[in-house]
Short mmCIF file of C-alpha atoms in Angstrom, two decimals:
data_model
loop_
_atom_site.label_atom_id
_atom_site.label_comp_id
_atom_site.label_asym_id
_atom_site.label_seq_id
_atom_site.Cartn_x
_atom_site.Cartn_y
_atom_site.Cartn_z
CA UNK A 7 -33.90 270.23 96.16
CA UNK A 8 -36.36 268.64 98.47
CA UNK A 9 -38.11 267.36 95.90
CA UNK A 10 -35.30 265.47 94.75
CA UNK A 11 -34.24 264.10 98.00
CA UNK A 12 -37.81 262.94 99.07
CA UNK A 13 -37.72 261.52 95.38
CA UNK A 14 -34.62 259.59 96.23
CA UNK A 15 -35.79 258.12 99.82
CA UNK A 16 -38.59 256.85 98.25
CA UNK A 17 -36.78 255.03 95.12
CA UNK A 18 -34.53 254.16 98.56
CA UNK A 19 -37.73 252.29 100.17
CA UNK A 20 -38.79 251.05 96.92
CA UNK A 21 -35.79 249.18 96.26
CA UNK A 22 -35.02 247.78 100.04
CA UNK A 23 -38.86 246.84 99.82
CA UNK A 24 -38.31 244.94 96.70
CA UNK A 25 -35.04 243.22 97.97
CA UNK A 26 -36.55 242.16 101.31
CA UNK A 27 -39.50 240.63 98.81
CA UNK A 28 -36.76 238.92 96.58
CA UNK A 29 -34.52 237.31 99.56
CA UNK A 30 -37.97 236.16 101.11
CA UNK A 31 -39.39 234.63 98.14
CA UNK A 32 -35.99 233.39 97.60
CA UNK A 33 -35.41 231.88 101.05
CA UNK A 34 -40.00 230.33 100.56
CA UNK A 35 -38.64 228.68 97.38
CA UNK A 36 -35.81 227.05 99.43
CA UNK A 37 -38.04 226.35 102.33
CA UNK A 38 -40.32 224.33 100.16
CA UNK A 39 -37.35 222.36 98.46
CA UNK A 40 -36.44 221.44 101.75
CA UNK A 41 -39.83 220.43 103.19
CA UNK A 42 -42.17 219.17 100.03
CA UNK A 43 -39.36 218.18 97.10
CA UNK A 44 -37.99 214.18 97.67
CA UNK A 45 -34.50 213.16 98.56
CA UNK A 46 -32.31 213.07 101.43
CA UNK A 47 -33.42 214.74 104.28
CA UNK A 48 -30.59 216.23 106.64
CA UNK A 49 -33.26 216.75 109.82
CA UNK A 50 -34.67 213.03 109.15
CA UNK A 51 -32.50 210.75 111.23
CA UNK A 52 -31.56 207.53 109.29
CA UNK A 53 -32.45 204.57 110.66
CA UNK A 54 -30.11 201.25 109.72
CA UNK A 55 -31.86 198.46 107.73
CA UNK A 56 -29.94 195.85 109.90
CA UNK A 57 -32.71 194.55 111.90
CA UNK A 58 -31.00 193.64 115.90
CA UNK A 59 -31.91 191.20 118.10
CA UNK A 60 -31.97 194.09 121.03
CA UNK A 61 -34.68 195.59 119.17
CA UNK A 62 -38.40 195.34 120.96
CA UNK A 63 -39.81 194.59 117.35
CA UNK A 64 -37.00 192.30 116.30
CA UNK A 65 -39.69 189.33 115.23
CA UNK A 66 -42.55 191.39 113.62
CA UNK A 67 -39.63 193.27 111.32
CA UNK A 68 -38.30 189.32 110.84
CA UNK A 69 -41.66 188.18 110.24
CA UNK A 70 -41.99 190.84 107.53
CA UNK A 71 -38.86 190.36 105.86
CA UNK A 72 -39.81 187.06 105.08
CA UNK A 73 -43.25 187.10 104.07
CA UNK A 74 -44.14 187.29 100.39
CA UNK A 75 -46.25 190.63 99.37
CA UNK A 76 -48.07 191.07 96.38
CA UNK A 77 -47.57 193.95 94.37
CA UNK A 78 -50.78 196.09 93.45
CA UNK A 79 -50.81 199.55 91.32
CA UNK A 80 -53.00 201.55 91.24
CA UNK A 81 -52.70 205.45 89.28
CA UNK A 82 -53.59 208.59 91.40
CA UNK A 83 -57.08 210.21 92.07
CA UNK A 84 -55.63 213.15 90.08
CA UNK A 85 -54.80 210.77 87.39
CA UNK A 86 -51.00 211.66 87.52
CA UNK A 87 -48.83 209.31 88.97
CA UNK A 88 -48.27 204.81 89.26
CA UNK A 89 -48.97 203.87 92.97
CA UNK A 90 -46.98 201.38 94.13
CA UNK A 91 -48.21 199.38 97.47
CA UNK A 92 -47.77 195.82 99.17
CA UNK A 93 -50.59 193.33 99.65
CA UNK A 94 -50.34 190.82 102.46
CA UNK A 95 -53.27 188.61 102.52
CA UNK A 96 -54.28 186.46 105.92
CA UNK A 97 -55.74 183.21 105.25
CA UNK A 98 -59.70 184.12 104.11
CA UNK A 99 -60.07 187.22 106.18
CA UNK A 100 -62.55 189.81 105.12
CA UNK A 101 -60.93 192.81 107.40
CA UNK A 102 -58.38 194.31 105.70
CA UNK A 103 -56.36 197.54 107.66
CA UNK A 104 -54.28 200.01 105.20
CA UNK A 105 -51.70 200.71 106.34
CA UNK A 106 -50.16 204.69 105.38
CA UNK A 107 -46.43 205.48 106.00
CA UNK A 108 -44.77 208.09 107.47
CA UNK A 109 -43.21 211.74 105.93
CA UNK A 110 -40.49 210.18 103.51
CA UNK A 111 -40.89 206.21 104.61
CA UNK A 112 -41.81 203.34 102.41
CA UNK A 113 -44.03 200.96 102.55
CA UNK A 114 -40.93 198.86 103.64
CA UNK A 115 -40.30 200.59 107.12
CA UNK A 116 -43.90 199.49 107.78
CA UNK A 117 -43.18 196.42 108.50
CA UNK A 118 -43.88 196.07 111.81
CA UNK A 119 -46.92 197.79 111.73
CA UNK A 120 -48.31 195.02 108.95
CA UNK A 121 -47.16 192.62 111.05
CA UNK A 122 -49.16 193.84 113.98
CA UNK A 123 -52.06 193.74 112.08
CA UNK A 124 -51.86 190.44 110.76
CA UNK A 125 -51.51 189.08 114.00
CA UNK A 126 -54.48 190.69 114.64
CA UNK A 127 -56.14 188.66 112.08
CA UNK A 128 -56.06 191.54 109.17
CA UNK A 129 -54.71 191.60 105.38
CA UNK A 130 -52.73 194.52 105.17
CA UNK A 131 -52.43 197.21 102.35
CA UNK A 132 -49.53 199.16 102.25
CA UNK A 133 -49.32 201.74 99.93
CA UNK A 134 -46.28 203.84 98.97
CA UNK A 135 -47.79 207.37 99.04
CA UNK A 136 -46.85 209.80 96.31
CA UNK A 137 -43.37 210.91 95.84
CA UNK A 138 -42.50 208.39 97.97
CA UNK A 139 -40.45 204.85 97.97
CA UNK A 140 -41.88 203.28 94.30
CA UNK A 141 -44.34 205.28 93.79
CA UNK A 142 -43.90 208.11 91.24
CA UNK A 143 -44.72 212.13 91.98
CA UNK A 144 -43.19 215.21 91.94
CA UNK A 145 -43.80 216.57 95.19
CA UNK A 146 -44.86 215.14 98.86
CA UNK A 147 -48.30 216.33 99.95
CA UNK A 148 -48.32 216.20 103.50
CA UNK A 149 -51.86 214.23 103.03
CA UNK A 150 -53.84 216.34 101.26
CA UNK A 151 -53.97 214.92 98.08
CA UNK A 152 -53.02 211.49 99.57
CA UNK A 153 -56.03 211.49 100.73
CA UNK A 154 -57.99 210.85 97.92
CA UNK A 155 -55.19 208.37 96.39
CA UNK A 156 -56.35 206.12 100.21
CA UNK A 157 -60.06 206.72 98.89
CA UNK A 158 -59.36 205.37 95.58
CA UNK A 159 -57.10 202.59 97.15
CA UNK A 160 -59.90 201.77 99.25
CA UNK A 161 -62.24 201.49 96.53
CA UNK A 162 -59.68 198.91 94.23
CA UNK A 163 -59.97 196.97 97.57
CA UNK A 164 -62.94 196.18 97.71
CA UNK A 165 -63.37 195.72 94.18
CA UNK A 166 -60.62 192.98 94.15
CA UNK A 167 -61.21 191.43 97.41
CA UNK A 168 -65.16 191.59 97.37
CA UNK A 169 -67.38 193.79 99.41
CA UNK A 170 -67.99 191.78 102.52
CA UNK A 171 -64.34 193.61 103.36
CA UNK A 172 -64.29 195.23 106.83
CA UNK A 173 -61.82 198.40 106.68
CA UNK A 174 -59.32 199.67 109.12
CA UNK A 175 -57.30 202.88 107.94
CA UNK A 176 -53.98 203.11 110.40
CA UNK A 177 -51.64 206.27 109.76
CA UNK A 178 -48.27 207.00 111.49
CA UNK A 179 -46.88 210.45 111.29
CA UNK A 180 -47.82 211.85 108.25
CA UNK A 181 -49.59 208.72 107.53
CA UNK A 182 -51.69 209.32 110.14
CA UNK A 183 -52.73 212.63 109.48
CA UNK A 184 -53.69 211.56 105.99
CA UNK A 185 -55.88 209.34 107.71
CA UNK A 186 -57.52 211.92 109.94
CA UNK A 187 -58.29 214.28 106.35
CA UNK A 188 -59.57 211.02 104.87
CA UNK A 189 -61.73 210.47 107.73
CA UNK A 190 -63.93 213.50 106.35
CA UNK A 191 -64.01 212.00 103.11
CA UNK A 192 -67.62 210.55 102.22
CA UNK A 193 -66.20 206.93 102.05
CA UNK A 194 -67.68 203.37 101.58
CA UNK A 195 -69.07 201.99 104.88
CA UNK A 196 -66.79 198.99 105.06
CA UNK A 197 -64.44 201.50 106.04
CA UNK A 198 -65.27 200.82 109.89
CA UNK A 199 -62.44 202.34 111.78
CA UNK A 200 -59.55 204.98 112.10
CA UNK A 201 -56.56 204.72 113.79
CA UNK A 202 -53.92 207.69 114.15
CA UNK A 203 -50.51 207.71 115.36
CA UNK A 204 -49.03 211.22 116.26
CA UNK A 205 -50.44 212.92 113.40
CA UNK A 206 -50.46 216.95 113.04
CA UNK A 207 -53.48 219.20 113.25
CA UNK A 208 -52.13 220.77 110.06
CA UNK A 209 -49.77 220.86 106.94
CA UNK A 210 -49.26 225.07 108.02
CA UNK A 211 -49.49 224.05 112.27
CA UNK A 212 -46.51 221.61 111.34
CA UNK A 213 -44.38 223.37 109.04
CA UNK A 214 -44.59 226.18 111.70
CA UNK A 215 -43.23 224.23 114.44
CA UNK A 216 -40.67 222.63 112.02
CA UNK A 217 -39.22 226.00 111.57
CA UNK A 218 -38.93 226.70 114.99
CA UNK A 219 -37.62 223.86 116.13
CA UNK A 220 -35.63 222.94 113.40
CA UNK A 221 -34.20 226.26 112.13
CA UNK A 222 -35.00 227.94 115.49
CA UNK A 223 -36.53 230.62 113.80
CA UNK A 224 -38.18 233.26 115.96
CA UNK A 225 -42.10 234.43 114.39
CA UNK A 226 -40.86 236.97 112.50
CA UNK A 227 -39.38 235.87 110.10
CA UNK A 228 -40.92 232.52 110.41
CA UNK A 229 -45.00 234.09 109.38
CA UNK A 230 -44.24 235.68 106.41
CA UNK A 231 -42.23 232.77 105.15
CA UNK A 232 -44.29 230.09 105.87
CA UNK A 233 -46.98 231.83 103.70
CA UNK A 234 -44.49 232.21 100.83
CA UNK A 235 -44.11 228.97 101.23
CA UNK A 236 -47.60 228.11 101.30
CA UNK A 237 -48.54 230.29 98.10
CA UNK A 238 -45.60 228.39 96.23
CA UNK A 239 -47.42 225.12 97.40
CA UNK A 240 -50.16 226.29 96.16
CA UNK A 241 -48.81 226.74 92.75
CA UNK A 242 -46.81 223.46 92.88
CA UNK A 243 -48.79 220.55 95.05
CA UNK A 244 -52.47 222.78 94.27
CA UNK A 245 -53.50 223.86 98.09
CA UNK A 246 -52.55 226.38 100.70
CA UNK A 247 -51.21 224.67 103.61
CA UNK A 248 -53.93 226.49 105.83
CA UNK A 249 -56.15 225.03 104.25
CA UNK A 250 -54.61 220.88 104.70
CA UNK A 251 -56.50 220.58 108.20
CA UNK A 252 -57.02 217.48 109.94
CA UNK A 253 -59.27 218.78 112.57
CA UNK A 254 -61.73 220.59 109.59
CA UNK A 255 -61.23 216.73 108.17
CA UNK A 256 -62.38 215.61 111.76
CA UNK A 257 -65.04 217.64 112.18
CA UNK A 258 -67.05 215.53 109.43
CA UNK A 259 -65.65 212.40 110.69
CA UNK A 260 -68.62 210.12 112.64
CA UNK A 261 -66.32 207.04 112.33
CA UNK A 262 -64.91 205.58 115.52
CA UNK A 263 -61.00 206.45 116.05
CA UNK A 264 -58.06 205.63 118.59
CA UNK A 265 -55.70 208.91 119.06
CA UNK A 266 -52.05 207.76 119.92
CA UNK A 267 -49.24 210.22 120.33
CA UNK A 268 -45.97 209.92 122.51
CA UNK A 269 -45.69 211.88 125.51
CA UNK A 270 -42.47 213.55 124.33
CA UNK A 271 -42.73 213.88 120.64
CA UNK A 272 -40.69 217.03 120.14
CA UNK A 273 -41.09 216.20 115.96
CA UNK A 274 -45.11 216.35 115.81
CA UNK A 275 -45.69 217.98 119.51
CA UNK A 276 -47.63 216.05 121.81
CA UNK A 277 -50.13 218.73 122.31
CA UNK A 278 -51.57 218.72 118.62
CA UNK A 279 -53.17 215.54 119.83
CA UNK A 280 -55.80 217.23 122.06
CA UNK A 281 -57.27 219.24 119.33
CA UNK A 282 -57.34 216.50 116.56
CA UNK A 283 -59.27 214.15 119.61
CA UNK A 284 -61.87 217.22 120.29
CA UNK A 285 -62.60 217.55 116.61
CA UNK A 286 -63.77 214.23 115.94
CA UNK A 287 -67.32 213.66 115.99
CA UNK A 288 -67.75 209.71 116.88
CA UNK A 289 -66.71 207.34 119.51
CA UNK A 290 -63.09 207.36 120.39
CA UNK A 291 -60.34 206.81 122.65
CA UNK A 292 -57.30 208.91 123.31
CA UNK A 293 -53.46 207.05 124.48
CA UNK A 294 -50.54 209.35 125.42
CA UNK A 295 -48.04 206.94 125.33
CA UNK A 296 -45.75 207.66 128.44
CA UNK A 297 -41.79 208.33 127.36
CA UNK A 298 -42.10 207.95 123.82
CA UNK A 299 -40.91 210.34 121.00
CA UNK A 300 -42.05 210.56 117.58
CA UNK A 301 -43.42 207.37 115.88
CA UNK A 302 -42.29 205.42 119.14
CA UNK A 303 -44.77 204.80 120.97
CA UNK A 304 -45.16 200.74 119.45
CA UNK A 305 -41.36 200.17 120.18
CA UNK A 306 -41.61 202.01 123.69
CA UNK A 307 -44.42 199.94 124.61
CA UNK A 308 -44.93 196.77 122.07
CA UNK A 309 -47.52 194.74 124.85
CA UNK A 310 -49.74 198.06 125.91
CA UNK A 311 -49.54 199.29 122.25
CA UNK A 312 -50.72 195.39 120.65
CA UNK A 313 -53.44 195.62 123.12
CA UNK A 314 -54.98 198.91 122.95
CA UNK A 315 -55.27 198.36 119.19
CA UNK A 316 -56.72 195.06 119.60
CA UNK A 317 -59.01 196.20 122.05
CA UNK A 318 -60.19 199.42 119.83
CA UNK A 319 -60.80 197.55 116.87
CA UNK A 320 -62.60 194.54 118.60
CA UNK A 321 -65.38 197.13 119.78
CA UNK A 322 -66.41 197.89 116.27
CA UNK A 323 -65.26 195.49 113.95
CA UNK A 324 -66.50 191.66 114.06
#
């Protein structure tokens, strides 16, 4: 008889155990749709097309909007996928800053950002990344395999433009942490500078604080679900989140770069800015921009923001 009862406890445990596994693997799976699939994003607030006079970048989004783009495409470092990207040229310049969008933004909301540059004096290449706007792929990658897709854009660069080209790579968001893990790429040395704006310190740091914030999920269950997750990237996009660092990326990186983040970024939090700075082996410079939240800071502050750029990239680029 107790045979037969411990028997049945542990076909009891057996069966909770596997359910638990089932509903958690079920919930990763949903998790991942959510965060790494493309389409309409219910967390993403959607920002209108109209462009308004009231806006603080009202004549670089105009200036944009009317200027004519070339269209280059390029296929994927994997191989995979048509790239899709904007080329603005500026006159004869040889410096040239690419340009990488946001988590689920085109090459389209960069506008102002091109614009900036161009002032400066730059061409500007403006990829779509993968899975995202024109370009085609199955999943978004959080810039780890972006990363080589900038190498190889860099590369069709300079072989179209010549190799007298003098490289800035700018990032917002999750642009800009795909340019912090291409920073510890071994890349052409026209590539002269890095700039990052409020970029993560990882694809697993961010989806982390994304289901805290977002879902308000306490860390249990939030652990074991973010490395479902992970494991299903893995088998999906081909990497465990963990492993998508931009400080390891840094930690190669002897390249100058400017660090910008917005004091009260509640999307990327502010404070993954201090670790991506330390990690970074050459010469840079650090702005918190005071008041701003996520991928702000240039509309909070157009003047300070124009200048600090200009500033940086005067020091190393001729």
């Amino acid at each position: 008889m107790k045979k037969l009862k411990h028997k049945k406890l542990w076909v009891s445990l057996i069966v909770i155990i596997l359910l638990v596994c089932l509903l958690f693997t079920g919930a990763g799976y949903y998790f991942f749709t959510v965060a790494c699939v493309p389409g309409e994003k219910s967390f993403l607030s959607s920002s209108s097309k109209v462009i308004k006079k009231s806006d603080p970048l009202y004549r670089e989004k105009i200036w944009f909007k009317k200027t004519a783009k070339e269209k280059w495409y390029m296929t994927s470092a994997d191989g995979k996928y048509k790239l899709d990207a904007n080329y603005i040229p500026h006159k004869n310049s040889s410096k040239t800053a690419i340009v990488l969008p946001g988590y689920m933004d085109t090459k389209e909301d960069m506008g102002e950002y091109d614009a900036l540059f161009h002032e400066l004096g730059y061409n500007t290449l403006t990829p779509d990344p993968r899975a995202q706007g024109k370009s085609e792929g199955n999943y978004i990658g959080y810039g780890w395999p972006e990363k080589d897709d900038v190498k190889k854009w860099i590369n069709y660069l300079l072989q179209k433009t010549g190799k007298q080209q003098q490289i800035v790579v700018y990032g917002l968001s999750m642009g800009a942490a795909t340019a912090m893990m291409t920073s510890g790429l071994k890349l052409p040395q026209q590539v002269k500078v890095f700039i990052e704006d409020c970029g993560y310190t990882s694809v697993k740091d961010e989806i982390e604080h994304e289901a805290g914030v977002l879902y308000n999920m306490p860390a249990f269950p939030r652990f074991p679900l973010v490395e479902i997750l992970s494991g299903i990237n893995r088998l999906k996009v081909g990497y465990f989140m963990g492993n998508a660092s931009s400080v390891n990326q840094l930690h190669k990186n002897h390249r100058p770069m400017l660090f910008i983040h917005g004091s009260r970024d509640n999307f990327v939090p502010t404070r993954m800015v201090y670790p991506n700075y330390k990690a970074t082996k050459g010469p840079k410079e650090i702005w918190v921009a005071l008041k701003a939240k996520h991928a702000k800071s240039f509309s909070k502050h157009p003047k300070e923001y124009k200048k600090r750029v200009a500033t940086f990239l005067a020091k190393y680029i001729k």
